[in-house]
Coordinates of C-alpha atoms in Angstrom, one line a residue:
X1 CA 0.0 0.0 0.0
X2 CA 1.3 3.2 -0.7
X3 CA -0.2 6.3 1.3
X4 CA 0.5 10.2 -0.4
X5 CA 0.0 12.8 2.3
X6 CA 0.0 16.5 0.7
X7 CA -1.4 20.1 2.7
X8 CA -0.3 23.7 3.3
X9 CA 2.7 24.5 4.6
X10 CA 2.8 24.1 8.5
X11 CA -0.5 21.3 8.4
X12 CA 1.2 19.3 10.0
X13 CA 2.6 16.6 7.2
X14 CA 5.6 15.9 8.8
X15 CA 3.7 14.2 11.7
X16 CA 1.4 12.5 9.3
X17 CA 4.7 10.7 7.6
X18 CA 5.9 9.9 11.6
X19 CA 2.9 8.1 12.1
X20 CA 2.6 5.7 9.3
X21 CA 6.5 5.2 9.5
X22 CA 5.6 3.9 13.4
X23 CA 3.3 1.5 11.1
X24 CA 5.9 0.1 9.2
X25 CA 5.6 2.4 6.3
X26 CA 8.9 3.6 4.7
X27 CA 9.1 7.2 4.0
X28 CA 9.7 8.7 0.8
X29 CA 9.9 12.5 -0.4
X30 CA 9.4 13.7 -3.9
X31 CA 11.3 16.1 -2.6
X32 CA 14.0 14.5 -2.4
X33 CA 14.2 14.4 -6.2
X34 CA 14.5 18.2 -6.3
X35 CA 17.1 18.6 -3.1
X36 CA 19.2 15.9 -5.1
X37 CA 19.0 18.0 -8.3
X38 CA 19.9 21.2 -6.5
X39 CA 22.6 19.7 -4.9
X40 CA 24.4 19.3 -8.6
X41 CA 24.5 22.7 -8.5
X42 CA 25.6 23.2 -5.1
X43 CA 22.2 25.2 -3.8
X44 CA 20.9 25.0 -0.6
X45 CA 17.4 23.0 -0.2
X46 CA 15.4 26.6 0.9
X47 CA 11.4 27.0 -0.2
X48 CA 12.6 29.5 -2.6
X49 CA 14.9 27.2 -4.5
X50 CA 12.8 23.8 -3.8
X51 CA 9.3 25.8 -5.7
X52 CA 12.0 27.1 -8.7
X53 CA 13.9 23.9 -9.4
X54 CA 10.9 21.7 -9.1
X55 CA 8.9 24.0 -11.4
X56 CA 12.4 23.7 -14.1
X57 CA 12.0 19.9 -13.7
X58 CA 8.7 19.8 -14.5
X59 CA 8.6 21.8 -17.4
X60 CA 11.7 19.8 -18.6
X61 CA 10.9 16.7 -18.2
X62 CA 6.7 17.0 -17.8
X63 CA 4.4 17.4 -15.1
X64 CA 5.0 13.7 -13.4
X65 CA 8.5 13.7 -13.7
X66 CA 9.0 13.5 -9.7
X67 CA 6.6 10.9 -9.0
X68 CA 7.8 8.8 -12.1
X69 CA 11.1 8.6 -10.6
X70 CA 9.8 7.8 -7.2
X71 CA 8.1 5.7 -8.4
X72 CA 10.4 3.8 -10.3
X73 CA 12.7 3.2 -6.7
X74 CA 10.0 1.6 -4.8
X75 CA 10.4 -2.2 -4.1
X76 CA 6.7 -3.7 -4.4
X77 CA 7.1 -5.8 -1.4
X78 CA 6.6 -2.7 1.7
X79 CA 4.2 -0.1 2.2
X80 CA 5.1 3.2 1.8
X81 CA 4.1 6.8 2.9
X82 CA 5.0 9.6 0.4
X83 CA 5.1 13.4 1.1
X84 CA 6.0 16.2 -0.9
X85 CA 3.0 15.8 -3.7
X86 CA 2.2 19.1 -4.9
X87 CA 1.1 18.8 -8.5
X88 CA -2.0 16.8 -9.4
X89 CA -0.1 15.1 -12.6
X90 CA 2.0 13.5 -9.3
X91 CA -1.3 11.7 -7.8
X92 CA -2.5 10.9 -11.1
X93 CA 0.9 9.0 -11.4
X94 CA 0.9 7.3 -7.7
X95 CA -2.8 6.5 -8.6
X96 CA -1.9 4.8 -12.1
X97 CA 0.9 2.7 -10.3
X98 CA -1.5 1.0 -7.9
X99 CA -2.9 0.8 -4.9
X100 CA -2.7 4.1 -3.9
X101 CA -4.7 6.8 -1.1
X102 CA -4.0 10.6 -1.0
X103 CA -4.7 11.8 2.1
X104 CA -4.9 16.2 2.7
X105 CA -4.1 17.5 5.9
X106 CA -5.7 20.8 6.7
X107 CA -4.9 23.5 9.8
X108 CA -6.1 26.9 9.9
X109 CA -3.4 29.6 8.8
X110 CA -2.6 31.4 12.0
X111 CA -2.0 27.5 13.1
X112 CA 0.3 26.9 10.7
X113 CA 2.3 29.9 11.0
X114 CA 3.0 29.5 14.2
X115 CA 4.1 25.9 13.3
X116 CA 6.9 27.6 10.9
X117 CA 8.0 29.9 12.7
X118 CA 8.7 27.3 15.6
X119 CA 10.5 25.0 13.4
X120 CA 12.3 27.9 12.2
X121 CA 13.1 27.1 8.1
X122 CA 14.5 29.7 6.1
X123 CA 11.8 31.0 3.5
X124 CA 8.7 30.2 5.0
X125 CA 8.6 34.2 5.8
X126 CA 8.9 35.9 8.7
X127 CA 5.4 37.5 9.4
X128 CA 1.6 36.3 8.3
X129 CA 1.4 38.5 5.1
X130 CA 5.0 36.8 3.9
X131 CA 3.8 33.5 4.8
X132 CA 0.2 33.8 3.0
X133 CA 2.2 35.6 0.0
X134 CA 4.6 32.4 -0.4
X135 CA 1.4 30.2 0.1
X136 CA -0.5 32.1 -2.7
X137 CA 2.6 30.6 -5.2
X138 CA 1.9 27.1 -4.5
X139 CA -1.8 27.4 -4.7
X140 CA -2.7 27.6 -8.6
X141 CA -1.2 28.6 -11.4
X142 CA -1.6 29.4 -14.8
X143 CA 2.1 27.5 -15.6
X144 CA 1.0 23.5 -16.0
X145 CA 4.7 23.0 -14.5
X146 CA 4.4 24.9 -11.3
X147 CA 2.9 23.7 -8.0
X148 CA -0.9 23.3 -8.5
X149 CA -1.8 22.7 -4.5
X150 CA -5.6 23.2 -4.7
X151 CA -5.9 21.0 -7.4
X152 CA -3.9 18.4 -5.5
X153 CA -6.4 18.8 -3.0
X154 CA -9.3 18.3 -5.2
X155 CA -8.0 14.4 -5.9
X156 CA -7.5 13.9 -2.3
X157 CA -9.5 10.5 -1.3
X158 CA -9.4 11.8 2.4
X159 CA -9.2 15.0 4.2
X160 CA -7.5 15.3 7.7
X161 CA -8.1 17.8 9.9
X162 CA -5.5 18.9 12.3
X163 CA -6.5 22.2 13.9
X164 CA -5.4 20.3 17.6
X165 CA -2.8 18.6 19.5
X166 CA -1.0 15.8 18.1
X167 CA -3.1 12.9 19.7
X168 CA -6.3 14.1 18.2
X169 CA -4.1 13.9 15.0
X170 CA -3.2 10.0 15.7
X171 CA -6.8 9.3 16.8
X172 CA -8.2 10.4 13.4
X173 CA -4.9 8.7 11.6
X174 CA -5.8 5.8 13.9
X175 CA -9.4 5.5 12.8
X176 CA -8.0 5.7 8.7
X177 CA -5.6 3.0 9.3
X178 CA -7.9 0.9 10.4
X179 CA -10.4 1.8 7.6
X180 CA -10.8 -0.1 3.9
X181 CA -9.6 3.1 2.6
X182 CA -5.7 2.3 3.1
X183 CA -5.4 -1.5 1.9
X184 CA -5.6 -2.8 -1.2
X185 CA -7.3 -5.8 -1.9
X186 CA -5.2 -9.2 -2.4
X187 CA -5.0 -10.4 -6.0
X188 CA -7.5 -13.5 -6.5
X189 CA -5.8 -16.9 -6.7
X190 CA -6.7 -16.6 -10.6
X191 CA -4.5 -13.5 -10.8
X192 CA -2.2 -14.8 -8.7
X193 CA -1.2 -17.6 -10.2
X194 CA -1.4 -16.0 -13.6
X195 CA 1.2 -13.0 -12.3
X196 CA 3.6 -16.2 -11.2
X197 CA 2.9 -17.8 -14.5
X198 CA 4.3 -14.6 -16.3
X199 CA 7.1 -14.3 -14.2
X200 CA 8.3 -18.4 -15.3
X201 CA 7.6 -16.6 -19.1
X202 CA 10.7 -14.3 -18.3
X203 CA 12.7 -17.5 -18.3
X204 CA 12.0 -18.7 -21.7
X205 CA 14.8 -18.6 -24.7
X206 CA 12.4 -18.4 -27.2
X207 CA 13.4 -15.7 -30.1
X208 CA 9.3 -16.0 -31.2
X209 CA 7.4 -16.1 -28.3
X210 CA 7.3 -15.8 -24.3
X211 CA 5.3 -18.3 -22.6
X212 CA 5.1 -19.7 -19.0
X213 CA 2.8 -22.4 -17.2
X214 CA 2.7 -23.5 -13.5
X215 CA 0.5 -26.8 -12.5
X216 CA -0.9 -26.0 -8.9
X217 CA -2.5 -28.3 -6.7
X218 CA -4.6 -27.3 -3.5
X219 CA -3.6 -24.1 -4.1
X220 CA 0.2 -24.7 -4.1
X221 CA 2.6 -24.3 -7.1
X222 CA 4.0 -28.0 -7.7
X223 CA 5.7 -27.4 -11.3
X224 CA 6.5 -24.8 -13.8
X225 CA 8.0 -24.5 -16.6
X226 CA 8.6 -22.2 -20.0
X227 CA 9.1 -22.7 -23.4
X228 CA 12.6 -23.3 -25.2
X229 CA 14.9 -26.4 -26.5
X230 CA 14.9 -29.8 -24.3
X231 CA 17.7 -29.9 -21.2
X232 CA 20.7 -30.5 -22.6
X233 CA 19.9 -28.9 -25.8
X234 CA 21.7 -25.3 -27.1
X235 CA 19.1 -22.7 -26.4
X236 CA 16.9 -21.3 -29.0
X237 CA 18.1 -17.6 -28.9
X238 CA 21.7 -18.8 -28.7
X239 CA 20.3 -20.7 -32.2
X240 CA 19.7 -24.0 -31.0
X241 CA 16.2 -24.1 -32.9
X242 CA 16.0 -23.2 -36.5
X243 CA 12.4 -22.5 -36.6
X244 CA 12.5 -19.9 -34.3
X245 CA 15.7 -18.6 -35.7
X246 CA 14.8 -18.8 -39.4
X247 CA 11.9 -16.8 -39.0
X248 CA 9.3 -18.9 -39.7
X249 CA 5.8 -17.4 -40.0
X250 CA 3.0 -18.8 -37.6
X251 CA 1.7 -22.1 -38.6
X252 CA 4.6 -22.9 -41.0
X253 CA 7.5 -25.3 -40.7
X254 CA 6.4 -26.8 -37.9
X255 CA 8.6 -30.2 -38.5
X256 CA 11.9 -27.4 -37.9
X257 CA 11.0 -26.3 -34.7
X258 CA 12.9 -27.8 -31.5
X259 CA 11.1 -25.9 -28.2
X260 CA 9.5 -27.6 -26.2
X261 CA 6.3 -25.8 -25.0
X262 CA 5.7 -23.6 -21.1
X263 CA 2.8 -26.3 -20.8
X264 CA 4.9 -29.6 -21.8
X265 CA 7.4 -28.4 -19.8
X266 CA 5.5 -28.0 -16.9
X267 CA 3.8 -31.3 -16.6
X268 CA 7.4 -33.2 -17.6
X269 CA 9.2 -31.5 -14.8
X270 CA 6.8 -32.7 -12.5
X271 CA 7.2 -36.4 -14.2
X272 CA 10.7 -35.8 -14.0
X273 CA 10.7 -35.0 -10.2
X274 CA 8.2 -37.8 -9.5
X275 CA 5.2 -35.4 -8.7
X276 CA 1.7 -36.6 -9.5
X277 CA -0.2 -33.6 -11.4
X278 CA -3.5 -36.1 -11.4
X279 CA -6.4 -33.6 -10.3
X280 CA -4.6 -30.5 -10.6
X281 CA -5.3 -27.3 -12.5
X282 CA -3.1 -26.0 -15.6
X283 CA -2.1 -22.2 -15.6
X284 CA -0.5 -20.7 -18.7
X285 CA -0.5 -17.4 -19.8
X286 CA -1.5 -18.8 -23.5
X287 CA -4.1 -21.3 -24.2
X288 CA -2.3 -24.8 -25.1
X289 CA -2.3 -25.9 -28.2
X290 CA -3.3 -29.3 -29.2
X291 CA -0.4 -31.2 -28.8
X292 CA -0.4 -29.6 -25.1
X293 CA -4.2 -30.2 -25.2
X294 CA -3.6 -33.9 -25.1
X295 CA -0.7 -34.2 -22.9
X296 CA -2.9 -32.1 -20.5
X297 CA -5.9 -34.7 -21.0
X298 CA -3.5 -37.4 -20.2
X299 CA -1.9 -36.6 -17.5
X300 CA -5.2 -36.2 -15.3
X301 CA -5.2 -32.5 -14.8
X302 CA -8.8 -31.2 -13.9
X303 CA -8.7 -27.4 -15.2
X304 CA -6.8 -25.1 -17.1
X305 CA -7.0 -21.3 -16.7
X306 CA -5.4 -19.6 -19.5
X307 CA -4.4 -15.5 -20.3
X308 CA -4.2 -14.8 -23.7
X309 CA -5.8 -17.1 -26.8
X310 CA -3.9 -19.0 -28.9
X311 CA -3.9 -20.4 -32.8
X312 CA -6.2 -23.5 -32.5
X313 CA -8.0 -22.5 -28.9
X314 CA -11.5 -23.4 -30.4
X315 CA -10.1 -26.9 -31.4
X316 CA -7.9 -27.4 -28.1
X317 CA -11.0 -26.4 -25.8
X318 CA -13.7 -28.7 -27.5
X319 CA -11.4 -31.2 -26.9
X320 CA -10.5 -30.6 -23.2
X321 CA -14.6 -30.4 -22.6
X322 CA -14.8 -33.3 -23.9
X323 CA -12.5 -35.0 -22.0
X324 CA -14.6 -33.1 -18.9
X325 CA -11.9 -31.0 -17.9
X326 CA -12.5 -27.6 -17.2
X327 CA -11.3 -24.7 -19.2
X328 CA -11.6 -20.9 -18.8
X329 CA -10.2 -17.4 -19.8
X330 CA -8.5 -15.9 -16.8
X331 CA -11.1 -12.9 -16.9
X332 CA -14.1 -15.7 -16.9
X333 CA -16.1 -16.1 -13.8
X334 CA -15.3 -19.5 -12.2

């Protein structure tokens, strides 16, 4: 799950971040992209020089550009909280990349100043009327590439009031946490399955085409395997198969072609092992073809879910029905 936590300056963001980081949330700062880039240049991370550089990088590089990087660093194993939006083309990005809630922290002004001017940065200004006037900057602006923080607002999925002390702050935090709003929903075991199943197609040494399979059995992966030549055999994008490598159009010279396919694979590694597949369901992120069709009938397994259709699916589907074996598009209800 990743969390975005935007507001005004002096809201009170920097507590938000604390919080969630308590909740095993890593911290991350689009600012960070900016005070990185200033540091090339040897200028000092002030408000002044943070609003000008990030407006530069935007217009060089687009509106997204600091949540594109971000984005690009984080591992998709943790949750993480990230501060520092302040352009609605950065939630649209966090949004696009999944499993994503924006949360806008509020606090009067007169609040907020008085936070500043405790913490005591340079730039924030030094009396109300410099601090509104800097504020008034980040707001809206006519320039696509510099900060847009009302519009940022506008996409927020929750708004968090923090006009008080800090533990009214964690019991409203508290109450999100603990809300549908800030986790994602687990993949089904379809999608699951499928995800893994296109992760074993990353293996394959196939010059034409990527393919994985897994065979899983009470919900439990007991083989996989990918297309490319037999063990033993020189590996089809090192030229080991002249099919592939003579660039063969689909459906022709068939007799030349030496890979053995994701589906085949799988169910002979498990043979090869000593692993019964009998009753177990067939994932591949192609439908089988027929030769696969009958090694699949053979060798007991029950179902097979598959991604994306293949030359022959009508022929290789009649015949798994019937051999009563089930067979469905991943996107088709069960």
């Amino acid at each position: 799950m990743r969390v975005g936590v935007a507001g005004l300056n002096g809201a009170g963001k920097t507590e938000v971040v604390r919080f969630f980081e308590r909740r095993s949330f890593y911290p991350v700062s689009l600012s960070d992209v900016i005070r990185e880039d200033l540091a090339t240049d040897d200028l000092e991370p002030t408000r002044e020089h943070m609003i000008v550089r990030g407006r530069e990088l935007r217009e060089r590089h687009g509106p997204a550009v600091l949540a594109e990087r971000v984005i690009a660093t984080l591992p998709a194993d943790r949750h993480h909280v990230i501060d520092s939006i302040r352009h609605p083309a950065e939630v649209e990005a966090l949004k696009g990349a999944g499993s994503f809630a924006l949360l806008w922290v509020t606090a009067d002004v007169r609040t907020r100043f008085e936070r500043s001017q405790a913490r005591g940065r340079r730039g924030d200004g030094d009396t109300l009327q410099e601090f509104e006037a800097l504020e008034a900057r980040e707001l809206a602006s006519a320039d696509g590439a510099a900060q847009q923080l009302l519009a940022v607002a506008a996409l927020a999925d929750e708004t968090v009031p923090n006009d008080g002390d800090l533990l009214e702050l964690e019991g409203r935090l508290d109450v999100l946490v603990r809300s549908a709003l800030l986790f994602r929903e687990r993949p089904g075991w379809d999608e699951y399955f499928m995800n893994l199943a296109t992760v074993v197609a990353s293996r394959s040494n196939c010059v034409k085409r990527m393919v994985g399979a897994l065979v899983v059995a009470d919900r439990r992966v007991i083989s996989t395997g990918y297309n490319g030549t037999p063990r033993g055999v020189r590996n089809c994008n090192e030229g080991g198969c002249p099919r592939c490598n003579g660039g063969a159009e689909t459906g022709t010279r068939l007799d030349e072609c030496l890979c053995s396919h994701a589906e085949e694979n799988a169910i002979t590694q498990a043979a090869y092992h000593g692993v019964s597949v009998r009753g177990a369901t067939l994932y591949t992120t192609f439908s089988p073809c027929l030769m696969c069709t009958k090694m699949t009938i053979n060798a007991g397994i029950q179902e097979v879910v598959y991604g994306t259709s293949f030359p022959l699916e009508d022929v290789s589907s009649s015949l798994l029905r019937e051999a009563g074996i089930k067979v469905r598009r991943q996107d088709e209800p069960r």
